[in-house]
Short mmCIF file of C-alpha atoms in Angstrom, two decimals:
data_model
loop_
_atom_site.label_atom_id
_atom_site.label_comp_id
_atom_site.label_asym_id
_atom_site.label_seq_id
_atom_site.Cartn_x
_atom_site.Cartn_y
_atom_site.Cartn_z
CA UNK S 1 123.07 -109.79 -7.61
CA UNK S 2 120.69 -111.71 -9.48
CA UNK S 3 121.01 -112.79 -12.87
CA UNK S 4 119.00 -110.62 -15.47
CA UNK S 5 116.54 -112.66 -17.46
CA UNK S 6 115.18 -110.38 -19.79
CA UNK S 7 118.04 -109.97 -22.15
CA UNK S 8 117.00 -112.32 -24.88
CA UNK S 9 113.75 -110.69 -25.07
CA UNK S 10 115.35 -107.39 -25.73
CA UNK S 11 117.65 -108.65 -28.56
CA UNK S 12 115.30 -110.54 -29.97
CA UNK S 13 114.20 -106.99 -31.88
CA UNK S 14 117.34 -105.41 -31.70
CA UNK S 15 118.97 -103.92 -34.56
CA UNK S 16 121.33 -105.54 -37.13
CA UNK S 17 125.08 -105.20 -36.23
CA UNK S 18 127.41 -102.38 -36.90
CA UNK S 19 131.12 -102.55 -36.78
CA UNK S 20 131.08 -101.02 -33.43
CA UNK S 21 128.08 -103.70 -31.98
CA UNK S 22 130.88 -106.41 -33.14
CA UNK S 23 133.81 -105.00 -31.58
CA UNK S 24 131.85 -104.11 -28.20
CA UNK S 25 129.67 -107.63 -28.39
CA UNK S 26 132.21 -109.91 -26.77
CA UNK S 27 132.55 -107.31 -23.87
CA UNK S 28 128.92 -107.47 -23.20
CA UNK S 29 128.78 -111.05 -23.46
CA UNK S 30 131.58 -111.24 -20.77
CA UNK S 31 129.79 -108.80 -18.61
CA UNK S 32 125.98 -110.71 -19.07
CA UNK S 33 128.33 -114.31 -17.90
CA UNK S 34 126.88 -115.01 -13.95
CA UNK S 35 130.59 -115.64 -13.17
CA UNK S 36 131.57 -112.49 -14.63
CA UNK S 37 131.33 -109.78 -11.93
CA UNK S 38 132.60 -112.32 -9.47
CA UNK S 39 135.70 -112.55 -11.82
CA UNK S 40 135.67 -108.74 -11.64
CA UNK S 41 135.56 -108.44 -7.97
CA UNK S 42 138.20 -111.67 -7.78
CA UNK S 43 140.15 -109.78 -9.80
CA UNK S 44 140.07 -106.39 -7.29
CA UNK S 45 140.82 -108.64 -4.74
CA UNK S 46 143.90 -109.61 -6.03
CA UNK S 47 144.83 -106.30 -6.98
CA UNK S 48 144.23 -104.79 -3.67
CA UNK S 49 146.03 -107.57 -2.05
CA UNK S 50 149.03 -107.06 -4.33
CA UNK S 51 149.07 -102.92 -3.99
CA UNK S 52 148.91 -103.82 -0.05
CA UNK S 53 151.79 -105.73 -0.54
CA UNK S 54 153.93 -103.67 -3.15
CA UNK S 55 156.75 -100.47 -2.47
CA UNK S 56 152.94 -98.90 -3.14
CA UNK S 57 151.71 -99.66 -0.09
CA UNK S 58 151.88 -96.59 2.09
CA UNK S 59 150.45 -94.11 -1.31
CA UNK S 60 147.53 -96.53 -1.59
CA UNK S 61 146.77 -96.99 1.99
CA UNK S 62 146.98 -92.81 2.11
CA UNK S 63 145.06 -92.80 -1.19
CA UNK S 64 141.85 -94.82 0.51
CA UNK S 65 142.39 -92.77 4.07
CA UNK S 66 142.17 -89.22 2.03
CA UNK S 67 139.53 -87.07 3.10
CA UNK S 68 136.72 -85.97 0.94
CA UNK S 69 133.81 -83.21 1.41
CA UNK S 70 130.96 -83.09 -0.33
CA UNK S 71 128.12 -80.65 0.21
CA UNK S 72 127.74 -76.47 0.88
CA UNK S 73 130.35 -75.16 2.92
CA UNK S 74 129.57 -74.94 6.75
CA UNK S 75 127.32 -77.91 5.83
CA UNK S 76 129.57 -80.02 3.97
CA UNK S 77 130.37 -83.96 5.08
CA UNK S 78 133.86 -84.48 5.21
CA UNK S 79 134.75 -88.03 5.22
CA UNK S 80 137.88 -90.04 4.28
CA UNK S 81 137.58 -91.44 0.81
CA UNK S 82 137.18 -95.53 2.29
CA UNK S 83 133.78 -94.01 4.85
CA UNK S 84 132.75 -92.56 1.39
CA UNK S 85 132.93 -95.81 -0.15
CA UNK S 86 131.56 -98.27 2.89
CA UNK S 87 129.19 -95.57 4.15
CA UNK S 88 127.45 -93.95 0.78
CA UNK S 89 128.55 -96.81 -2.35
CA UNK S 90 127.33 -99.39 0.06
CA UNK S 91 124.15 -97.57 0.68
CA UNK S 92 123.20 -98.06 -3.36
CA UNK S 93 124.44 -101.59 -2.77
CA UNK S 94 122.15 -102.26 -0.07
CA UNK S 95 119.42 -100.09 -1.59
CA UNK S 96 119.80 -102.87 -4.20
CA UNK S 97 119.91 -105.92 -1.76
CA UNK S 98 116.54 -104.58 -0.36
CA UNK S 99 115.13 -104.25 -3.70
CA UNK S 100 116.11 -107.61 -4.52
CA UNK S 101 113.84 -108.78 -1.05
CA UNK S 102 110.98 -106.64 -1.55
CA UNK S 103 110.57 -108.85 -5.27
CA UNK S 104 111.68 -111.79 -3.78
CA UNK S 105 109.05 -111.48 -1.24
CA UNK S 106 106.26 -110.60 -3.31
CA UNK S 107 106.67 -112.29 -6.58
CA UNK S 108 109.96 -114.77 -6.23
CA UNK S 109 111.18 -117.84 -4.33
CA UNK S 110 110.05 -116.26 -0.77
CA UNK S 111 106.32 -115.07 -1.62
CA UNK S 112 104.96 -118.50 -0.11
CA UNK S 113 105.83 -120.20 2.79
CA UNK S 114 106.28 -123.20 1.22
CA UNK S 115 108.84 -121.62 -0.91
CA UNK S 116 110.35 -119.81 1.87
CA UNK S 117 110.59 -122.13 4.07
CA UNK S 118 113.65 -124.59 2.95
CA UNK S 119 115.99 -121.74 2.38
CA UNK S 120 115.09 -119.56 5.54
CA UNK S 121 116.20 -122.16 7.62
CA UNK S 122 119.04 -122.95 6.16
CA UNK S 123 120.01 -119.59 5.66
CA UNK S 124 118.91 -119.27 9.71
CA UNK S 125 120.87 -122.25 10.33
CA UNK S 126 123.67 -120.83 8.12
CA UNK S 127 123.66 -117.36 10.49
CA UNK S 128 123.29 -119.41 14.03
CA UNK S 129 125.98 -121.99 13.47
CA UNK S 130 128.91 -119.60 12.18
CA UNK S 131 128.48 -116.95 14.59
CA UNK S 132 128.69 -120.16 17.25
CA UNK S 133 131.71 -121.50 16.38
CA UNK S 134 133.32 -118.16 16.42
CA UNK S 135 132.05 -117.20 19.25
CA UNK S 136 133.70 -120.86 20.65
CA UNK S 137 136.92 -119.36 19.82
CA UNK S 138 136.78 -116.03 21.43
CA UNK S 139 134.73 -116.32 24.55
CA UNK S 140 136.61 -115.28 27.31
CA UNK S 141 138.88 -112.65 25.22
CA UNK S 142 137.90 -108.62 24.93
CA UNK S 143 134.47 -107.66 24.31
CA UNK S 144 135.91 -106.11 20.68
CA UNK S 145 137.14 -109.40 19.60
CA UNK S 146 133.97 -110.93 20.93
CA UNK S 147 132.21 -108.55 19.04
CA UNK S 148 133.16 -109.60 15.62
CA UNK S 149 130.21 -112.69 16.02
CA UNK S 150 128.27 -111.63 13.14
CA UNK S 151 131.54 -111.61 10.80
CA UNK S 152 131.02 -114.99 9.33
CA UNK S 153 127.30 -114.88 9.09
CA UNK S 154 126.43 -113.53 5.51
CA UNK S 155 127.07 -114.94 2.00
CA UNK S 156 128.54 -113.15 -0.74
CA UNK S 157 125.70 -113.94 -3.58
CA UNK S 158 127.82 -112.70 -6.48
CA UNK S 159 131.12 -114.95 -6.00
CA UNK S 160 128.41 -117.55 -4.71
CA UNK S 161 126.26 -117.48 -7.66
CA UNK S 162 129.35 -117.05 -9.99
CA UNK S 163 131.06 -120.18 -8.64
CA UNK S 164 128.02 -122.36 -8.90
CA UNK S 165 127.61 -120.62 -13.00
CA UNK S 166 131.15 -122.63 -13.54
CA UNK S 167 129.65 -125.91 -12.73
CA UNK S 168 127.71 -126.34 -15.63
CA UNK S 169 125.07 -128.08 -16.93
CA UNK S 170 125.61 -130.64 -13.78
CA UNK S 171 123.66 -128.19 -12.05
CA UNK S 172 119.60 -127.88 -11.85
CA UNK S 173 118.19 -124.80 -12.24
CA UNK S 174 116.39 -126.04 -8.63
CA UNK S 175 119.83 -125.68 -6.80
CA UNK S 176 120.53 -121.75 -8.37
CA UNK S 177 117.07 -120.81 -7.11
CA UNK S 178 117.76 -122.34 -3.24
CA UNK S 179 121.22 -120.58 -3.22
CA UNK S 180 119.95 -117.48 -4.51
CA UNK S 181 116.87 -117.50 -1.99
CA UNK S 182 119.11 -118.68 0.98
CA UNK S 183 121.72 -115.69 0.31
CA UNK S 184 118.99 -113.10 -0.63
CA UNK S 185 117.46 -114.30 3.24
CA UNK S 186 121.06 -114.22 4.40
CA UNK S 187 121.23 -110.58 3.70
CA UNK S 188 118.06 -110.02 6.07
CA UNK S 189 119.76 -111.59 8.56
CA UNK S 190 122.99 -109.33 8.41
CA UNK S 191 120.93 -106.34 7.72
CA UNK S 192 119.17 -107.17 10.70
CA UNK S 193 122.38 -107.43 12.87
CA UNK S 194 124.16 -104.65 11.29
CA UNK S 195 121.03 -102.47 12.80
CA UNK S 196 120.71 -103.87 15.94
CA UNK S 197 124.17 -104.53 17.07
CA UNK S 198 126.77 -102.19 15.12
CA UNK S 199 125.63 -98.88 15.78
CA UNK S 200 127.15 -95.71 17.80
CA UNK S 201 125.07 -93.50 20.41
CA UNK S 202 121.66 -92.98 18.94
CA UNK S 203 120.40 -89.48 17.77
CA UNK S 204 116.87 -89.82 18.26
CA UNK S 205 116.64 -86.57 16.45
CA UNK S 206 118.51 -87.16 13.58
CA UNK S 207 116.43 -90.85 13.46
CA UNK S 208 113.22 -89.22 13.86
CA UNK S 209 114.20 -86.96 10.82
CA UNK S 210 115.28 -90.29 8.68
CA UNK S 211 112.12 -92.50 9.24
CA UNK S 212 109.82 -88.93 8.64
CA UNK S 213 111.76 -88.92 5.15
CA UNK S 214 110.86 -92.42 4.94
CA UNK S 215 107.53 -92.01 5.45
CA UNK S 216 107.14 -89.40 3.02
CA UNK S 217 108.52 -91.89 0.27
CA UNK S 218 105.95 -94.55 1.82
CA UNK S 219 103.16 -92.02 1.46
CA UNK S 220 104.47 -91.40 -1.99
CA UNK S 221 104.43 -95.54 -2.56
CA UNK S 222 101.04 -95.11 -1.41
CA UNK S 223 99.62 -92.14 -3.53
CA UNK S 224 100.91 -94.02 -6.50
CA UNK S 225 103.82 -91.41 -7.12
CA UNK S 226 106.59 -93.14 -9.66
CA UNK S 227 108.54 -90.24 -10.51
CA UNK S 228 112.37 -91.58 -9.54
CA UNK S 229 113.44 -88.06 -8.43
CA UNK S 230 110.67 -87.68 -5.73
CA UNK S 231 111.97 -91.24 -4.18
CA UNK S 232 116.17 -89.78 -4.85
CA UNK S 233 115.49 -86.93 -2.45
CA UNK S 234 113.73 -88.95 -0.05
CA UNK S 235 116.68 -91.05 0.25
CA UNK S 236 119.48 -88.55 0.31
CA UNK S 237 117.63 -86.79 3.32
CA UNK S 238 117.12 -90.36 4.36
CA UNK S 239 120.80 -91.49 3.88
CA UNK S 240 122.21 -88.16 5.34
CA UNK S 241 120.05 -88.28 8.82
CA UNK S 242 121.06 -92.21 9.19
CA UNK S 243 124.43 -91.30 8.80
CA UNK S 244 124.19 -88.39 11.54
CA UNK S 245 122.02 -90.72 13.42
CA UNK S 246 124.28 -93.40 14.57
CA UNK S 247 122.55 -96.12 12.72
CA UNK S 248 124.65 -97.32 9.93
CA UNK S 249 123.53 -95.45 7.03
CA UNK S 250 123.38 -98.66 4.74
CA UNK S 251 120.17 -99.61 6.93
CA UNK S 252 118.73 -96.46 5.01
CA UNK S 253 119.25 -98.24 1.79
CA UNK S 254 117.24 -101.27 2.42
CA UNK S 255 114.49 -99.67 4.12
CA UNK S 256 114.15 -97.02 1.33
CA UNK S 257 113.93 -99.97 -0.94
CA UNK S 258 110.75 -101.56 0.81
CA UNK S 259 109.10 -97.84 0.10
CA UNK S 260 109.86 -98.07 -3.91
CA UNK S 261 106.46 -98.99 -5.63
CA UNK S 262 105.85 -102.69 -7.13
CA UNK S 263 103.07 -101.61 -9.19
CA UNK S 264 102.88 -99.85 -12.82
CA UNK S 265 101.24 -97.22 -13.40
CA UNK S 266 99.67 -98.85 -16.41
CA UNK S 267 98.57 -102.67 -17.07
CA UNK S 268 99.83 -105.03 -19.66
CA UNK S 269 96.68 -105.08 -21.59
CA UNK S 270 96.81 -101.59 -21.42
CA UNK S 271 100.74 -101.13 -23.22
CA UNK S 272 98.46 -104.07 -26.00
CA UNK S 273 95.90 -101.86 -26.61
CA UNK S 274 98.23 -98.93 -26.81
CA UNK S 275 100.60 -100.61 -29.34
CA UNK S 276 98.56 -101.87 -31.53
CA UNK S 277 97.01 -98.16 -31.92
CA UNK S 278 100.68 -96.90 -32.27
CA UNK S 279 101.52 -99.48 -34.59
CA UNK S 280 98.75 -98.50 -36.67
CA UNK S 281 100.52 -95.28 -36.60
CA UNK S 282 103.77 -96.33 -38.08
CA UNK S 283 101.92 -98.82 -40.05
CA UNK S 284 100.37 -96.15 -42.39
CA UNK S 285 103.36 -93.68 -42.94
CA UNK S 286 106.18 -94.24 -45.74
CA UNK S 287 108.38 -97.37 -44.66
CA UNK S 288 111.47 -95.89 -46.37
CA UNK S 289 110.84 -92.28 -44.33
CA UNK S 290 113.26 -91.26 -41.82
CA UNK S 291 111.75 -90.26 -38.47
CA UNK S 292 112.25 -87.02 -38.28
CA UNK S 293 110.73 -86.16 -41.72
CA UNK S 294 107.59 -87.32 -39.95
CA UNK S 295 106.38 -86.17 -37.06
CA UNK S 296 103.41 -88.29 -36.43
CA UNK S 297 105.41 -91.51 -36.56
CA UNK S 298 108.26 -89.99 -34.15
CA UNK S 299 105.61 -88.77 -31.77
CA UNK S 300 104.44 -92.47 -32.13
CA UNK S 301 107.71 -93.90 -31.26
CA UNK S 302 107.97 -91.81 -28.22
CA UNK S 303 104.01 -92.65 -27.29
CA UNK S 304 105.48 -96.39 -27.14
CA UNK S 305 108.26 -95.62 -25.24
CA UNK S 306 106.21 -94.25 -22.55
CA UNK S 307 103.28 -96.72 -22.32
CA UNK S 308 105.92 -99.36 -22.45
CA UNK S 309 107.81 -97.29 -18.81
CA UNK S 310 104.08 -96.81 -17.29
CA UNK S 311 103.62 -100.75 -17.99
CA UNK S 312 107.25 -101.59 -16.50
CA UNK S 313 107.32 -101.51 -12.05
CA UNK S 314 109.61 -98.81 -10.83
CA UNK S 315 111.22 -101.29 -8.40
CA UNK S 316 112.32 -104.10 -11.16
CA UNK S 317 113.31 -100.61 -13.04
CA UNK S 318 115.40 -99.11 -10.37
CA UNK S 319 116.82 -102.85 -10.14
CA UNK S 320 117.25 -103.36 -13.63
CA UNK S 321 119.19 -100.11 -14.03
CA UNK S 322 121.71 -100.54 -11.11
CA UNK S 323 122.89 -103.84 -11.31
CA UNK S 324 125.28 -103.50 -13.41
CA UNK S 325 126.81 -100.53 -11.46
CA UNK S 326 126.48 -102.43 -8.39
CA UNK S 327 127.88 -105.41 -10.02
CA UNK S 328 130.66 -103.33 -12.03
CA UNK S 329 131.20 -100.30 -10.01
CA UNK S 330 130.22 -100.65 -6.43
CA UNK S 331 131.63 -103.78 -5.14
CA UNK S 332 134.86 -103.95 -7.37
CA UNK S 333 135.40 -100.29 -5.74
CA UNK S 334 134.35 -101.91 -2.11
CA UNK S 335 136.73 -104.80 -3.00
CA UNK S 336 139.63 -102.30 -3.95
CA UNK S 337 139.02 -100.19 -0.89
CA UNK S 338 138.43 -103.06 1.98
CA UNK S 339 140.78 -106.74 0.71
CA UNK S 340 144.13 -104.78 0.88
CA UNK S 341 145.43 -106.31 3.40
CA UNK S 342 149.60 -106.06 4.06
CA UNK S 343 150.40 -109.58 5.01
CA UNK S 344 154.21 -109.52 6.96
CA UNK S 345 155.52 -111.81 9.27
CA UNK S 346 153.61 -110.38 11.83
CA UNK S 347 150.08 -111.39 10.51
CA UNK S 348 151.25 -114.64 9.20
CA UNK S 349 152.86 -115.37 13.15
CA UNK S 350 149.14 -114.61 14.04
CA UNK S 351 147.47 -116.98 11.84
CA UNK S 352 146.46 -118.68 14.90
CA UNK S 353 145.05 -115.22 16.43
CA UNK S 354 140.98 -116.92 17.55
CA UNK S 355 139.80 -113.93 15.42
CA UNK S 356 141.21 -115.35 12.44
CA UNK S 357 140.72 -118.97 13.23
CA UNK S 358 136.72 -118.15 14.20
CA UNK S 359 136.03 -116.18 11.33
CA UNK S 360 137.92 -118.93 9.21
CA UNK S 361 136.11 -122.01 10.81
CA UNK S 362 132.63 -119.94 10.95
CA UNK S 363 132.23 -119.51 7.71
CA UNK S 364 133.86 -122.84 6.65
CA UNK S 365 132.66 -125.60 8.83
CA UNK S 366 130.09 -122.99 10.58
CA UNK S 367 127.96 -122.63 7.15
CA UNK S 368 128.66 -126.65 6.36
CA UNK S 369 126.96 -128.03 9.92
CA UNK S 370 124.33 -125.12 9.94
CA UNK S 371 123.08 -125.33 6.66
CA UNK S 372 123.14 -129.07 5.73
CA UNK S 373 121.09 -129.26 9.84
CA UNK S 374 118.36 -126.76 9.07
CA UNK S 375 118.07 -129.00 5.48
CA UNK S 376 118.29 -132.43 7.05
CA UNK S 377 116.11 -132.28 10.28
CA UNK S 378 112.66 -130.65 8.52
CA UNK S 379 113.37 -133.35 5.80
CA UNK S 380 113.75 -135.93 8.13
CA UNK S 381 111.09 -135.01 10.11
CA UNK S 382 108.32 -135.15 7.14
CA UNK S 383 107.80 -130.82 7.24
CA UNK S 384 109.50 -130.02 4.51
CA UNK S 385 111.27 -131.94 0.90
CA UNK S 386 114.10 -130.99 -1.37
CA UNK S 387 113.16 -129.41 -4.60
CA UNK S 388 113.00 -131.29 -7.75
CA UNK S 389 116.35 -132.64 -9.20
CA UNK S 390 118.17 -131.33 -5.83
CA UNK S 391 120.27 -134.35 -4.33
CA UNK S 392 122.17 -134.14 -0.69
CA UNK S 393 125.06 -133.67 -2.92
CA UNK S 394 123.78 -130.76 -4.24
CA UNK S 395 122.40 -129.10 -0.80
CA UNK S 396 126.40 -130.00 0.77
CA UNK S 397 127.85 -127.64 -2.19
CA UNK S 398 125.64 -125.00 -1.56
CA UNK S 399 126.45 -125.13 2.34
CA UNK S 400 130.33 -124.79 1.24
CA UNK S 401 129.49 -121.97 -1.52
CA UNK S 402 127.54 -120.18 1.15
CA UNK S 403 130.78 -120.22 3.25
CA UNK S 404 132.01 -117.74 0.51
CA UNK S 405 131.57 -114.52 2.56
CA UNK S 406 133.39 -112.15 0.74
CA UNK S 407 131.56 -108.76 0.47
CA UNK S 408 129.43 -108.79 3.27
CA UNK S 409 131.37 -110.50 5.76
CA UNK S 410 134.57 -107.33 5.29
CA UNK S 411 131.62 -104.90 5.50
CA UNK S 412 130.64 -106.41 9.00
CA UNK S 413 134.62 -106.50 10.07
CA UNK S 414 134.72 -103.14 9.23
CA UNK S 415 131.60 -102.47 11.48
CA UNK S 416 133.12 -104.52 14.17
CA UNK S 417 136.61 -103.91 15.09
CA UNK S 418 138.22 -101.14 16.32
CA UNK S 419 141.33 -102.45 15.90
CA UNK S 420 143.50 -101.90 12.51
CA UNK S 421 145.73 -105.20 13.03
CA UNK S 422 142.15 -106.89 14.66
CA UNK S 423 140.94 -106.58 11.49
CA UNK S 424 143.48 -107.39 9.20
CA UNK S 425 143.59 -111.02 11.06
CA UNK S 426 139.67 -111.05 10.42
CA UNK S 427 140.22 -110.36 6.48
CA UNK S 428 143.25 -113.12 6.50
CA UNK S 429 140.27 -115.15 7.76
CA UNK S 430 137.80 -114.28 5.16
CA UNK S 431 139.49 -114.13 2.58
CA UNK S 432 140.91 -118.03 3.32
CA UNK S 433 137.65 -119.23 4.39
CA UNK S 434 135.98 -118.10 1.08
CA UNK S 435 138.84 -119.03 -1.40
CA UNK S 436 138.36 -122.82 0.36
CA UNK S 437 135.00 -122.88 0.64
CA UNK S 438 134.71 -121.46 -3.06
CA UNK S 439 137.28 -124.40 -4.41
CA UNK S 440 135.42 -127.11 -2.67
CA UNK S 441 132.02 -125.88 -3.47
CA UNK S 442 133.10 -126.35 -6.83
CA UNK S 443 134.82 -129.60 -6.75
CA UNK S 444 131.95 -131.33 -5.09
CA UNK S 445 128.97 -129.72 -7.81
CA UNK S 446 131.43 -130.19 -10.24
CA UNK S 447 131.36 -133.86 -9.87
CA UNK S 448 127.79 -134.41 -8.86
CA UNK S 449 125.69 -136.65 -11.52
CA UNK S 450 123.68 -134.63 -13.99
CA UNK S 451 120.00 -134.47 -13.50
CA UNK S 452 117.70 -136.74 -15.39
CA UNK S 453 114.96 -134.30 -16.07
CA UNK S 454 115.95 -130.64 -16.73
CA UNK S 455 112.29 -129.74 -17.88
CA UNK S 456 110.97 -128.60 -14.81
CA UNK S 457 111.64 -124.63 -14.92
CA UNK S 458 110.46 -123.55 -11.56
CA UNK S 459 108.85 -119.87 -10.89
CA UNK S 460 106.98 -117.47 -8.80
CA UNK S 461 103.13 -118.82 -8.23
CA UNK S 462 101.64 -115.47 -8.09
CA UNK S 463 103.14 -111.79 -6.83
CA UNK S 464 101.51 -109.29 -4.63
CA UNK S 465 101.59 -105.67 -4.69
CA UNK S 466 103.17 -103.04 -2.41
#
């Protein structure tokens, strides 16, 4: 997920430290550190991998396959507790992800084309070129090997990002913004094949239900409604008749997203005008007075509280709030649930399996040859130029950092193989593929030359509304 910007803003009026501020602070510094949730989730990772592999194994593996029911009884969805986790946590996350692309679209690096237009292709190069090579290594074998293409496709934006944060300084601010935009188009692309190619028989009446509950939240958008609990039961009846529906119900997620209003309900000059009245308010009473002694200035400090939510979007606000359970929650859970793989001398006499070795070589060399192609040739070619400060040094580490396909790439194995043991050797592959392609990444920004001019800082040209 995106880094949050807006944090020294909101401590720059904070309130003086108390004991407990200093004994929390170096938590919350950890946890506002880009490389800090992909720590977290490395960290999962590891654990999983480690449980998978311990006298634990068979309790955690039953622990993950327990079933769970939620709902009125008769009514109620009973779902092992792993379906719970890839099928409804991965819904928020993806609820998130399309969030992320309605504000990239409208106000970030993919509201122009000629912003767009260097990282779509290379993210379209970075889709076309893994799901190739894979597809090179398991033509000819069953259709449900076959049908793992889409595996090495996606990047993972959090270990991505979070690898590129330990570079340093060495790094432009140019290069963060391409990777972000070229994972952030990434993700339409997987979204995109997770709808269209990894879904059971089709309900049209359970569809017909979701998209009418979609359009109610559109119509919503529309009327200017930006009450969160009107859009909360739209999805749920959203999320509930994808999941009966066939479609994967994480598709609900993002398209609920593109229905979550980008305008305020109130204008910037508006929250002025309003403050300064308010602050006239708290101006005139006692300085020394506590607030609830006096009612005018607490009915003040509320007034401000709510001209300042009216001025605020409901979509950065939705985004703002789950992040950090996304980034903290969500995918450490996904990563505990989906990396434990139990690695015997049966998997490792399979390392050759093609399933391993195409999701392996996709997302290594895949990403390499079809990002650093859909960079070169519009360069070459006079349509298009690298950003300022970006070198070809800089465009080959993000092509090996978007080889890092960590969260979605397990999602789509779990999507695309029936298999148990077809999947482990997919996760072997994965999980190899992005430790390399994380190291290298690394090694080669790492060493790049610093830039001469860090004072370019760039940013959205203008933002529409939807």
């Amino acid at each position: 997920m995106t880094h949050d910007t807006g944090h020294d803003l909101r401590s720059s009026y904070a309130r003086p430290a108390t004991p407990a501020d200093r004994l929390i602070d170096p938590f919350l510094s950890f946890m506002r550190i880009e490389a800090a949730s992909g720590i977290m989730l490395l960290a999962c990772t590891v654990l999983a991998l480690c449980a998978a592999n311990s006298p634990l194994a068979p309790a955690w593996h039953a622990f993950w396959q327990h079933p769970f029911a939620m709902g009125p009884e008769g009514y109620e969805l009973r779902k092992p507790l792993i379906l719970w986790v890839n099928d409804g946590l991965m819904a928020i996350f993806f609820f998130l992800v399309g969030l992320e692309i309605k504000r990239e679209m409208l106000a970030g690096e993919l509201a122009t084309p000629a912003q767009a237009l260097p990282p779509v292709l290379a993210a379209a190069g970075g889709m076309a070129a893994p799901a190739l090579v894979y597809l090179a290594f398991n033509l000819g074998h069953p259709s449900g090997i076959t049908q793992g293409w889409a595996v090495p496709m996606a990047t993972d934006i959090a270990f991505a990002l979070g690898v590129l944060s330990l570079a340093g300084d060495r790094v432009p601010l140019s290069v963060k913004v391409f990777l972000t935009a070229l994972a952030i188009a990434d993700d339409i692309g997987a979204v995109l094949a997770i709808a269209l190619f990894y879904t059971a028989d089709i309900s049209l009446v359970a569809l017909g239900i979701g998209f009418a509950a979609l359009a109610v939240a559109a119509l919503g958008n529309g009327l200017g409604v930006v009450r969160t609990l009107f859009y909360v039961l739209a999805g749920a009846v959203t999320w509930v008749a994808f999941l009966k529906s066939g479609v994967h119900a994480t598709v609900a997620g993002v398209l609920l997203a593109f229905c979550i209003p980008a305008r305020a309900r109130a204008t910037p000059g508006d929250l002025v005008s309003a403050g300064r009245r308010l602050l006239g308010t708290l101006e005139n009473g006692k300085a020394d007075a506590h607030l609830l002694a006096d009612g005018h200035r607490h009915a003040a400090v509320e007034a401000m509280e709510t001209a300042a939510r009216h001025a605020a979007t409901p979509l950065r606000r939705l985004e703002h709030a789950l992040a950090p359970w996304v980034a903290w929650g969500i995918m450490p859970v996904f990563a505990l649930a989906n990396a434990g793989v139990s690695i015997n001398a049966d998997l490792l006499g399979g390392l050759g399996n093609p399933v391993t070795m195409g999701v392996a070589a996709g997302l290594f060399f895949g990403k390499q040859l079809g990002v650093l192609a859909a960079v070169w040739l519009p360069v070459k070619l006079g349509l298009a130029r690298l950003p300022r400060d970006m070198t070809w040094r800089h465009v080959y580490g993000i092509a090996l950092l978007a080889g890092i396909g960590f969260t979605m790439a397990l999602f789509v194995a779990q999507l695309a193989y029936a298999d148990a043991r077809t999947l482990d050797y997919a996760k072997v592959g994965i999980l190899a593929a992005s430790l390399v392609a994380g190291i290298c990444g690394w090694l080669v920004l790492r060493t790049a030359p610093p830039p001469a001019d860090r004072s370019d800082q760039p940013g959205p040209q203008g933002a529409r509304t939807l």
